[in-house]
Tab-separated table of C-alpha atoms in Angstrom:
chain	number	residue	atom	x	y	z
R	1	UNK	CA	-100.467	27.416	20.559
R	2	UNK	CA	-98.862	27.940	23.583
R	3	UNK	CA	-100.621	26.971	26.930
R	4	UNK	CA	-101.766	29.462	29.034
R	5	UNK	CA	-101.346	28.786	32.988
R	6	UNK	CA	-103.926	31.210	34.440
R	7	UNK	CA	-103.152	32.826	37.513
R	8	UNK	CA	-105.215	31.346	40.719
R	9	UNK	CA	-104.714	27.682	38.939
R	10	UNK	CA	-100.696	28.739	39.039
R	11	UNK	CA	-100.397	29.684	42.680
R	12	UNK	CA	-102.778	26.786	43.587
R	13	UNK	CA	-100.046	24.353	41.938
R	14	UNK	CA	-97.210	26.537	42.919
R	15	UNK	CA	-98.463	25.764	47.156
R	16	UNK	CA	-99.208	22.447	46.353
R	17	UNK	CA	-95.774	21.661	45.680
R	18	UNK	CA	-94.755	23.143	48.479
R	19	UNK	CA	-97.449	21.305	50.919
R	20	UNK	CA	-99.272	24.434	51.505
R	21	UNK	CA	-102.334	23.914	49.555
R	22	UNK	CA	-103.512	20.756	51.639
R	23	UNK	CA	-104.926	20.618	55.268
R	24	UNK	CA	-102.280	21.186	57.478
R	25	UNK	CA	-102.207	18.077	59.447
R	26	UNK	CA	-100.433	14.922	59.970
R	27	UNK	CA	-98.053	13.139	61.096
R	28	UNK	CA	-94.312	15.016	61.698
R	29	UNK	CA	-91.530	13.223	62.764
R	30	UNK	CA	-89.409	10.629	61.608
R	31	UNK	CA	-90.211	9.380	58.690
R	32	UNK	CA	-92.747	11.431	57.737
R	33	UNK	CA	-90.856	14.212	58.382
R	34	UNK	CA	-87.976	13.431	56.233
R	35	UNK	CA	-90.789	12.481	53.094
R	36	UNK	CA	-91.858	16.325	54.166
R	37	UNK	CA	-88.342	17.859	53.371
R	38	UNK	CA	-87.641	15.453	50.771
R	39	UNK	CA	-90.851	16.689	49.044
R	40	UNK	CA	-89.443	20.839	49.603
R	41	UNK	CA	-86.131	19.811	48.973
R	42	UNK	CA	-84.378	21.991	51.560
R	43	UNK	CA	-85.324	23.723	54.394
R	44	UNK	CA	-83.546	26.941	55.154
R	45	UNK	CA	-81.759	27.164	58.552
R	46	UNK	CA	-81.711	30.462	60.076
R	47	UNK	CA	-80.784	31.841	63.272
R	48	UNK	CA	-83.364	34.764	64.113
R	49	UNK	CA	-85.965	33.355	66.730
R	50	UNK	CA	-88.578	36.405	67.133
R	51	UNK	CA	-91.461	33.508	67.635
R	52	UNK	CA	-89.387	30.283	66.614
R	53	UNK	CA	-85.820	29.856	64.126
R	54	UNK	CA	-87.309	29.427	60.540
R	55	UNK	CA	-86.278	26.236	59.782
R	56	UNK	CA	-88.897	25.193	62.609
R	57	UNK	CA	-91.671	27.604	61.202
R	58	UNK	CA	-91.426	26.606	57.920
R	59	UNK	CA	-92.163	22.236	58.919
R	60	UNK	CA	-94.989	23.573	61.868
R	61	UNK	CA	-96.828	25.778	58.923
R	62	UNK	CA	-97.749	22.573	57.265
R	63	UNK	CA	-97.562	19.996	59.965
R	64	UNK	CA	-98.640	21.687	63.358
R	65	UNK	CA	-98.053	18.119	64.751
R	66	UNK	CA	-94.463	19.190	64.601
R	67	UNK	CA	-92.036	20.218	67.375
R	68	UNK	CA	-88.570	21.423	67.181
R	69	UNK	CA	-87.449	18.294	68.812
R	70	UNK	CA	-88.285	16.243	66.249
R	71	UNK	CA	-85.540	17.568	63.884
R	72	UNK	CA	-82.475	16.716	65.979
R	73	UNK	CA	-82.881	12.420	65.236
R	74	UNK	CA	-82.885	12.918	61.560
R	75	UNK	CA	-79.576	15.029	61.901
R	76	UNK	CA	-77.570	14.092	64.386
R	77	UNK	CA	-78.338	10.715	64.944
R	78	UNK	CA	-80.215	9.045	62.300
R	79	UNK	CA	-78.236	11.398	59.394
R	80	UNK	CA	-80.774	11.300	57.022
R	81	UNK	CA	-80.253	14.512	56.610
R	82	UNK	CA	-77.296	17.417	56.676
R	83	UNK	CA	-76.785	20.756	56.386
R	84	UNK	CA	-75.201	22.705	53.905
R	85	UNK	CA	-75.400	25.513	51.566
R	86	UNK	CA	-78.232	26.320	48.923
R	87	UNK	CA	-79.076	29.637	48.159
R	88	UNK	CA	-78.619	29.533	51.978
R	89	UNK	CA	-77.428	27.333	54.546
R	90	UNK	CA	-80.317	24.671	54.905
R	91	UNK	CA	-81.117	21.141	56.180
R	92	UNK	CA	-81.355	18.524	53.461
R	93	UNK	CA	-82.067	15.349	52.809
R	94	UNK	CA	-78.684	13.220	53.029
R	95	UNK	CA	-79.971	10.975	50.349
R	96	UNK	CA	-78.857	14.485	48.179
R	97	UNK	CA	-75.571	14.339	49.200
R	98	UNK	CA	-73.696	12.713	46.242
R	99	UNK	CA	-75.139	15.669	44.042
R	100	UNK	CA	-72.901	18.060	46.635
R	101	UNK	CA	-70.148	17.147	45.428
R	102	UNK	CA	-70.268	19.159	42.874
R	103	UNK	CA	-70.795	22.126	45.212
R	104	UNK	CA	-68.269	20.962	47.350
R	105	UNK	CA	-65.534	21.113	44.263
R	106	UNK	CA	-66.870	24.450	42.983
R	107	UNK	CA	-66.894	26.096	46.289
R	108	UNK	CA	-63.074	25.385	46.699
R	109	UNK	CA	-62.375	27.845	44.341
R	110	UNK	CA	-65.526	30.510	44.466
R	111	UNK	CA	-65.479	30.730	48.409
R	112	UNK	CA	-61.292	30.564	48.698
R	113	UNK	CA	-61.322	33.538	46.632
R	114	UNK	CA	-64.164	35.079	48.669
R	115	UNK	CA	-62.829	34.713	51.370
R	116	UNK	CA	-59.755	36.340	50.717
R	117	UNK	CA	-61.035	38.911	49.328
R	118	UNK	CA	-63.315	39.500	52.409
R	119	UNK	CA	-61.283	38.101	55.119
R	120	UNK	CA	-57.425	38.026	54.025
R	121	UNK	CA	-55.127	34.761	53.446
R	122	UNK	CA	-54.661	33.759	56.905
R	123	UNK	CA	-57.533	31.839	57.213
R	124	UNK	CA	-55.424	29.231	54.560
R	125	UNK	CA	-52.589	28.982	57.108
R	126	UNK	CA	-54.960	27.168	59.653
R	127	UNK	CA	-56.798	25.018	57.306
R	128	UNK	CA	-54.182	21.669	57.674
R	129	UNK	CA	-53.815	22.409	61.919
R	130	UNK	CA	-57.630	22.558	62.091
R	131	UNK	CA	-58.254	19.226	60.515
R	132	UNK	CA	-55.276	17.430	62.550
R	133	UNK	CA	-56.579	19.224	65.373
R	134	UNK	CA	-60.402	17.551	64.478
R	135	UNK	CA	-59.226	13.994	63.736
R	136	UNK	CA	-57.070	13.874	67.200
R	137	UNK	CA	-59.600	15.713	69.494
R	138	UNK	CA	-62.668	15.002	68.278
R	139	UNK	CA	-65.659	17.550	66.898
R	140	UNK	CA	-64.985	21.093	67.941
R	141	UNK	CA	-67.330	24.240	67.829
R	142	UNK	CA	-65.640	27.928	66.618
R	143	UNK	CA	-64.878	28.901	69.820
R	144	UNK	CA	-62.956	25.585	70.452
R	145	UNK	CA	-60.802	26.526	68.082
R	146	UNK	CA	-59.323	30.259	67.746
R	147	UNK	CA	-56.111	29.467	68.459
R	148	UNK	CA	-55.565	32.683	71.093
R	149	UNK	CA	-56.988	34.806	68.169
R	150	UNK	CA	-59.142	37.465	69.450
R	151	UNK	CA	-62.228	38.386	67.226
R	152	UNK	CA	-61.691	41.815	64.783
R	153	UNK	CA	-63.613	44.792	66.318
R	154	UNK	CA	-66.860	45.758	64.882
R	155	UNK	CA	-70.036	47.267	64.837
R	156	UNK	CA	-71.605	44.048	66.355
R	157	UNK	CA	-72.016	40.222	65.577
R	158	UNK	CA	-72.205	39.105	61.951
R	159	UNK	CA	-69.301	36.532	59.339
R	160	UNK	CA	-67.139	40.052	58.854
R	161	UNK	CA	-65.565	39.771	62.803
R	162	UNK	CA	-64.929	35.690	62.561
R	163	UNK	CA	-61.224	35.459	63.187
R	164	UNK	CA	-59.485	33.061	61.047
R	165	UNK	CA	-59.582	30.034	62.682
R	166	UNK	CA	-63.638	30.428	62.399
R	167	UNK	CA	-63.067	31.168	58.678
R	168	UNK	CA	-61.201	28.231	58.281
R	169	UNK	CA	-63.870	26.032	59.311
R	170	UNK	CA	-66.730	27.365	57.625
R	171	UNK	CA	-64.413	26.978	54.218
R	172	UNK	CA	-63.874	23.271	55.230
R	173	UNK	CA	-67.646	22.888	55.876
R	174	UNK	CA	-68.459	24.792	52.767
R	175	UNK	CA	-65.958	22.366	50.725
R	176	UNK	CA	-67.105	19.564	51.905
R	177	UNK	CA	-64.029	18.469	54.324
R	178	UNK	CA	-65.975	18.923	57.762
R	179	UNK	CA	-69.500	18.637	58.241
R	180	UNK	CA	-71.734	19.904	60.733
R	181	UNK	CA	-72.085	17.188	63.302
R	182	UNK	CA	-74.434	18.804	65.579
R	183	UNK	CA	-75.683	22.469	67.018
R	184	UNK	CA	-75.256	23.408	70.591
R	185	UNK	CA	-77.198	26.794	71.222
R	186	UNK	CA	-77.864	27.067	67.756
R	187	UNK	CA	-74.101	26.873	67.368
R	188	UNK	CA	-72.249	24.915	64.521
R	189	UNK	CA	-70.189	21.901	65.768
R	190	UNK	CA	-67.903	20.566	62.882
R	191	UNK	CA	-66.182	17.218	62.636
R	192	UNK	CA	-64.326	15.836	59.896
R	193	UNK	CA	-67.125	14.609	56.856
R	194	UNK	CA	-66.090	11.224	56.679
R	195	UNK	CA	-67.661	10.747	60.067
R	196	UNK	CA	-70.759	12.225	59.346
R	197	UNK	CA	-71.800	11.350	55.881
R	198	UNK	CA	-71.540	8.429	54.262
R	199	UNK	CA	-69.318	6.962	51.916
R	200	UNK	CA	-70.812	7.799	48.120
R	201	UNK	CA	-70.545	8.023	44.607
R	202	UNK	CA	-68.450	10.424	42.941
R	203	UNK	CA	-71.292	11.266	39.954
R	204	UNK	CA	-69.897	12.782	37.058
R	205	UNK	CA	-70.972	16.392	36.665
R	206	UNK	CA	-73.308	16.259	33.446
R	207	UNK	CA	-75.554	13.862	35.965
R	208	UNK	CA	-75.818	16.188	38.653
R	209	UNK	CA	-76.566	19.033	36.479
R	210	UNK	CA	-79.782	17.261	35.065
R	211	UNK	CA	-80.684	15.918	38.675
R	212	UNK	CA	-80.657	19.483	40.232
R	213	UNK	CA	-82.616	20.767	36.834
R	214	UNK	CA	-85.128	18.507	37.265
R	215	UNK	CA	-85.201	18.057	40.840
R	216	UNK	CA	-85.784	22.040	40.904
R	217	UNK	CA	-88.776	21.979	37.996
R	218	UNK	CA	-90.502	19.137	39.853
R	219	UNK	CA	-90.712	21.078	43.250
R	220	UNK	CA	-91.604	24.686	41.598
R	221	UNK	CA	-94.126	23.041	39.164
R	222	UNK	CA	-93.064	25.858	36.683
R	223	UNK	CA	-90.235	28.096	36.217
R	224	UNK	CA	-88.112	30.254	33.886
R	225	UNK	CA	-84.200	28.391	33.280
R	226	UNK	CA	-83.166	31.061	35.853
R	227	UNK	CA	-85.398	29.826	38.558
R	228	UNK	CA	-84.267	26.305	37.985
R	229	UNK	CA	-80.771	27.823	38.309
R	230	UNK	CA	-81.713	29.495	41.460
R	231	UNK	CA	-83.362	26.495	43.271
R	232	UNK	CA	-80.018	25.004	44.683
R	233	UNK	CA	-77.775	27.424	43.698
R	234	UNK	CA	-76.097	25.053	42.083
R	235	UNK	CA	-76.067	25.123	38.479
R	236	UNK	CA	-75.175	27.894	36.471
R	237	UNK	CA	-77.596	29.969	34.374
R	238	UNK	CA	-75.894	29.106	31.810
R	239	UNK	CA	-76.124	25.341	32.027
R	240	UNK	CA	-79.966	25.996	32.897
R	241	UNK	CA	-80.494	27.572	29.935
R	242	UNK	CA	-78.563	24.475	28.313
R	243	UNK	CA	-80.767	21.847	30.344
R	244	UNK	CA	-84.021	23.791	29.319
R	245	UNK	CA	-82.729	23.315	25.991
R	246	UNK	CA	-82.220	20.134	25.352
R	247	UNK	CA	-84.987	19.149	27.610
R	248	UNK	CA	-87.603	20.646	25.306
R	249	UNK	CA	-85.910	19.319	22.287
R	250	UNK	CA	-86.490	15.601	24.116
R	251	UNK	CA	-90.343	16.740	24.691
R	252	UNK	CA	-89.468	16.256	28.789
R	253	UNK	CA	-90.788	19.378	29.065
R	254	UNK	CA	-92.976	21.841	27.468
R	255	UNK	CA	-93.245	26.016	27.137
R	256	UNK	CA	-96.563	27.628	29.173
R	257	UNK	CA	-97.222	31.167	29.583
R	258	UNK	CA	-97.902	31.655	33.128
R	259	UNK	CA	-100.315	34.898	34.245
R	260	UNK	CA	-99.005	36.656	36.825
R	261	UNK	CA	-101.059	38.436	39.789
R	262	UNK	CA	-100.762	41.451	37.120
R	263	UNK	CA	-102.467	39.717	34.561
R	264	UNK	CA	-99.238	39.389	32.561
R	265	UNK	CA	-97.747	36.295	30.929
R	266	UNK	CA	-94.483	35.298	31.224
R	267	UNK	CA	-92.900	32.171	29.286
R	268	UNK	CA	-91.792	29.753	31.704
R	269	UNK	CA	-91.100	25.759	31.472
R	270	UNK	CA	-93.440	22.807	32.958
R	271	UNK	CA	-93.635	19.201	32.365
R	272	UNK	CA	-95.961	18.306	29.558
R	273	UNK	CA	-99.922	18.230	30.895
R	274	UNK	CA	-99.285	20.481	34.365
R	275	UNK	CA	-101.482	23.360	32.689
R	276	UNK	CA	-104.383	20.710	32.841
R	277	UNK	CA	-103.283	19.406	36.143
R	278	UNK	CA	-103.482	22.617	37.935
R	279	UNK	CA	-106.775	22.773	36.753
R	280	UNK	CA	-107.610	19.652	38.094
R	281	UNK	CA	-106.601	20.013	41.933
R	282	UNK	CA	-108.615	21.054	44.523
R	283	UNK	CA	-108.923	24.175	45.821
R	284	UNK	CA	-106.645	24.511	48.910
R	285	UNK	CA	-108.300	25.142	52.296
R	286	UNK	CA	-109.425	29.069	53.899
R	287	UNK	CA	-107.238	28.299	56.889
R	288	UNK	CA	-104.876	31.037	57.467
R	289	UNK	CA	-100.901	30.487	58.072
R	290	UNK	CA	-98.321	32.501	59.573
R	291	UNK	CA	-95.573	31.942	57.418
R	292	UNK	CA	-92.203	32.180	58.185
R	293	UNK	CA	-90.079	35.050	56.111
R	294	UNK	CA	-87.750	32.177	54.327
R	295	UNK	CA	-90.236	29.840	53.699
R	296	UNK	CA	-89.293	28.137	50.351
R	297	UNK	CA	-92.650	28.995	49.051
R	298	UNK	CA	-91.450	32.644	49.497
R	299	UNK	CA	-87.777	32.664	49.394
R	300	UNK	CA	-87.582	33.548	45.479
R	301	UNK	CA	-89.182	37.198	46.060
R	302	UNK	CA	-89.628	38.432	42.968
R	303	UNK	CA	-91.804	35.056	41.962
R	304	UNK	CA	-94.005	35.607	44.921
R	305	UNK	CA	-94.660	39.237	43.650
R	306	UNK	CA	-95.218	38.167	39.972
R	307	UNK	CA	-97.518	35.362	41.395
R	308	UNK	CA	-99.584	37.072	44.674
R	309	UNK	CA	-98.927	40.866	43.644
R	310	UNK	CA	-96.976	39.957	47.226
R	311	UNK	CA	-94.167	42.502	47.666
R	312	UNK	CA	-91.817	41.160	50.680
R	313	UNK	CA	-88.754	42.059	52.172
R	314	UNK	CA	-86.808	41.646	55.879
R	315	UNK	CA	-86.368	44.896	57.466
R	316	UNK	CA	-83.659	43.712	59.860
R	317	UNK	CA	-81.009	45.470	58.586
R	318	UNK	CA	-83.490	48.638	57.993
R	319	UNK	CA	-82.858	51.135	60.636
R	320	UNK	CA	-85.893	51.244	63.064
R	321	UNK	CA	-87.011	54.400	61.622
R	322	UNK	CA	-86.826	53.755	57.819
R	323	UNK	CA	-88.867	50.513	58.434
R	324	UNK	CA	-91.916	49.994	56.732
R	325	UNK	CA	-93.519	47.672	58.627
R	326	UNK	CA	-91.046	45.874	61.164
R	327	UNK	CA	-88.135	44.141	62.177
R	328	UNK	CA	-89.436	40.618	61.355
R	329	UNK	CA	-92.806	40.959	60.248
R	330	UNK	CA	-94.704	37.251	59.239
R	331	UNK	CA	-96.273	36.545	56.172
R	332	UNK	CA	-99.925	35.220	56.040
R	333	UNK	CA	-101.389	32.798	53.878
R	334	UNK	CA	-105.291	32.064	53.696
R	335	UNK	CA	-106.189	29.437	51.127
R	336	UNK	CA	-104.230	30.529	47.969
R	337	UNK	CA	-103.618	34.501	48.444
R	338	UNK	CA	-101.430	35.985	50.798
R	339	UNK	CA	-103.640	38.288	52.546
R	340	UNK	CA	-101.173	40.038	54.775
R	341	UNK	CA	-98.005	39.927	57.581
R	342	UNK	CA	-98.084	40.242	60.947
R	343	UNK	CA	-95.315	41.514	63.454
R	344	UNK	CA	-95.653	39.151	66.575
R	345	UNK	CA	-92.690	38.116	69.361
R	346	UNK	CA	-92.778	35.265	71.549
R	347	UNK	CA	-91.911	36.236	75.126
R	348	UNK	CA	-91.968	33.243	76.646
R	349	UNK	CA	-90.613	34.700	80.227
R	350	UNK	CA	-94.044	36.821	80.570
R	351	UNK	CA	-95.892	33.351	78.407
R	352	UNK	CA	-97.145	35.983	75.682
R	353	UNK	CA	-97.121	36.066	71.791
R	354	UNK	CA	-97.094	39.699	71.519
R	355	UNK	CA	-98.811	41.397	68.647
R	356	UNK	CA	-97.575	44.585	67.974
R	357	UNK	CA	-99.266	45.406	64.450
R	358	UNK	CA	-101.139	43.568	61.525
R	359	UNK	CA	-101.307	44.604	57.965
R	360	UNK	CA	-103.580	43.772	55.800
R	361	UNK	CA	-102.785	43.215	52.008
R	362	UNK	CA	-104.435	45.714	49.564
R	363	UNK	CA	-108.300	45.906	50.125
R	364	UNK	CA	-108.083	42.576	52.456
R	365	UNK	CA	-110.201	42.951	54.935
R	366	UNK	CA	-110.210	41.199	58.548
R	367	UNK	CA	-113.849	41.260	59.385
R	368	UNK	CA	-115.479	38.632	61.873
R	369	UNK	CA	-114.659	35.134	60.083
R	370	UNK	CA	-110.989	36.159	59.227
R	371	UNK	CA	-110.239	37.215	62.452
R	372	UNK	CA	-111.240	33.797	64.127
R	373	UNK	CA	-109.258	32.223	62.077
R	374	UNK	CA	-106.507	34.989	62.822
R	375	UNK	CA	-107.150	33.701	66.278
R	376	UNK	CA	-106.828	30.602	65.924
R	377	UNK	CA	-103.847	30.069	64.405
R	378	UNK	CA	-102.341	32.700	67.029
R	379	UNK	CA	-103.601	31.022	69.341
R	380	UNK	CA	-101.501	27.443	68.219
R	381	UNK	CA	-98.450	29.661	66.987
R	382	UNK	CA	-98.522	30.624	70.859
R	383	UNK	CA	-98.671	26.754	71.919
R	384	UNK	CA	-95.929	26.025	69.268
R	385	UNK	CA	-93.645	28.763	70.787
R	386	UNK	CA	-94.298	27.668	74.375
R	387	UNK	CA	-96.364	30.846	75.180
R	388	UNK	CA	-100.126	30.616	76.404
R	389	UNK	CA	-101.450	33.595	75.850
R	390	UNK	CA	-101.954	36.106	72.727
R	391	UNK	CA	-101.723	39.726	73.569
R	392	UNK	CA	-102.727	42.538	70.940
R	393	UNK	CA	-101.533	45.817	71.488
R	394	UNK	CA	-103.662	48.967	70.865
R	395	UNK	CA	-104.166	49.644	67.587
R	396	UNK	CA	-102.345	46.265	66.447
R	397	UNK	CA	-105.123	46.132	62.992
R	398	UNK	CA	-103.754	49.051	60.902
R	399	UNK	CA	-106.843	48.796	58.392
R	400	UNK	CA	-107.370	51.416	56.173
């Protein structure tokens, strides 16, 4: 008979793999810090900085010990860890790296032909200058680098008005030829890899397939070969569904129905036992989290809707007036549900966090208790974003 993973024990494992079902304490820097993104497996880098960039959200949510400063030493001076590409571009633990390679090699071919498609061939032509330019003169930023090539017109920033100097070094990041050395203003500084990450094993592709399978399954707890796929973006669905496979033939792993926030079961994979050890943790704690909008417990959408009847999506690119809710609106967590998001800004010149609006999640309600702890966790969001006071705007709790 198959086991049956019911639905609060599944989310509670789900957020304990992703350090979210604990007390959100300790110690976050240095080492500790790395064992914290070596325990997510990547955290996603991203640029938009509302309150704070994600990348910072997402370590603060579990360790509010944490500061943005404390990133820099692992990356740019320690290199314990480097960024790359997973589903997006991320920060990741450099002891990873020899499983990149595969990326690197598929990437030559995938993005190459991507970026033709997208950008035109003369992006290839400055792929050999760029590198000679790197190894004489040292690590270089995009700008450094355009070669008296003025940026296409467009409706506004984005990777479709990069001239092709720019493209050219994003393909050599993305291949594994530069690396990012460093960020200045959030921007990407690239030098040539072999002075960034260290000399390692070329692993034969078979091995890095089965590392990223189970590296994947071990940090979702459960998952469908298609989520295992998805985890790194990676491996193929195809070799997913190959690993998932052979790994059940070997008994590494077992089937479980999993009930979603629906009450529906879906076949998924787990490691033998993890039905009865979901059952066995605690429960994880009524504080309530503002979560950032790419936090890996979130970043796979339609699992967070399956498994918190949680439906979430960024409304950046919404125009203003087709937007549901906002322009960057926050998830919140309180113990294992996901009770509703909340559209705050930092304004650090004025020393605000601004709330503009709060909704709650289906008959949620934010009566006396929830709302301390609503405050309180504004109130060291604010601290974190170097603002010290929390403003609400009229009307800011759209209840009922």
């Amino acid at each position: 008979m198959t086991p049956v993973l019911r639905n609060a024990d599944a989310r509670r494992l789900f957020l304990h793999r992703h350090a979210l079902a604990e007390p959100a304490a300790g110690p976050a820097k240095s080492d500790d810090l790395l064992a914290l993104i070596d325990r997510l497996g990547f955290v996603q880098v991203d640029s938009v900085n509302t309150v704070e960039r994600a990348h910072h959200m997402i370590l603060w949510s579990r360790r509010p010990a944490y500061r943005p400063e404390n990133l820099r030493p692992l990356l740019e001076r320690r290199r314990d860890l480097f960024e790359h590409w997973t589903h997006d571009a991320a920060v990741i633990p450099m002891a990873f790296l020899p499983h990149w390679r595969l990326r690197f090699l598929r990437d030559e071919t995938r993005i190459r032909e991507r970026y033709r498609s997208w950008q035109g061939p003369e992006f290839e032509a400055r792929l050999a200058d760029i590198l000679a330019h790197i190894a004489a003169n040292g690590p270089v930023a995009s700008g450094e680098v355009s070669l008296g090539e003025e940026r296409p017109q467009g409706e506004g920033p984005g990777w479709w008005n990069w001239h092709p100097s720019k493209t050219a070094l994003e393909f050599l990041w993305r291949t594994g030829q530069l690396a990012v050395s460093r960020r200045e203003n959030f921007a990407k500084v690239y030098d040539l890899a072999e002075r960034v990450y260290p000399e390692t094993t070329h692993l034969p592709e078979a091995e890095t397939i089965d590392w990223a399978c189970n590296a994947a399954l071990d940090r979702l707890g459960f998952a469908t070969s298609g989520e295992i796929a998805a985890f790194w973006a990676k491996v193929t669905p195809a070799e997913a569904r190959a690993w998932s496979a052979a790994a059940l033939a070997r008994g590494q792993i077992e089937e479980i129905a999993v009930e979603g926030a629906d009450g529906v079961l879906r076949r998924s994979f787990a490691r033998p036992g993890v039905v009865a050890e979901a059952a066995g943790l605690p429960e994880a704690p009524a504080r309530l989290r503002v979560l950032s909008p790419f936090d890996p417990a979130l970043r796979d959408r339609a699992r967070a809707e399956r498994l918190f009847g949680f439906h979430y999506r960024i409304e950046i690119f919404v125009p203003e007036a087709q937007r549901r809710y906002g322009y960057y609106v926050f998830p919140l967590l309180e113990g294992d549900r996901l009770v509703g998001r909340i559209d705050a800004r930092a304004k650090r010149a004025e020393g605000q966090l601004q709330v503009a609006a709060l909704w709650p999640e289906n008959a949620v309600k934010f009566g006396r208790q929830r709302l301390a702890r609503l405050e309180a966790e504004l109130g060291r969001l604010a601290r974190f974003s170097g603002c010290e006071t929390v403003t609400y705007a009229p009307g800011w709790l759209r209840e009922g």
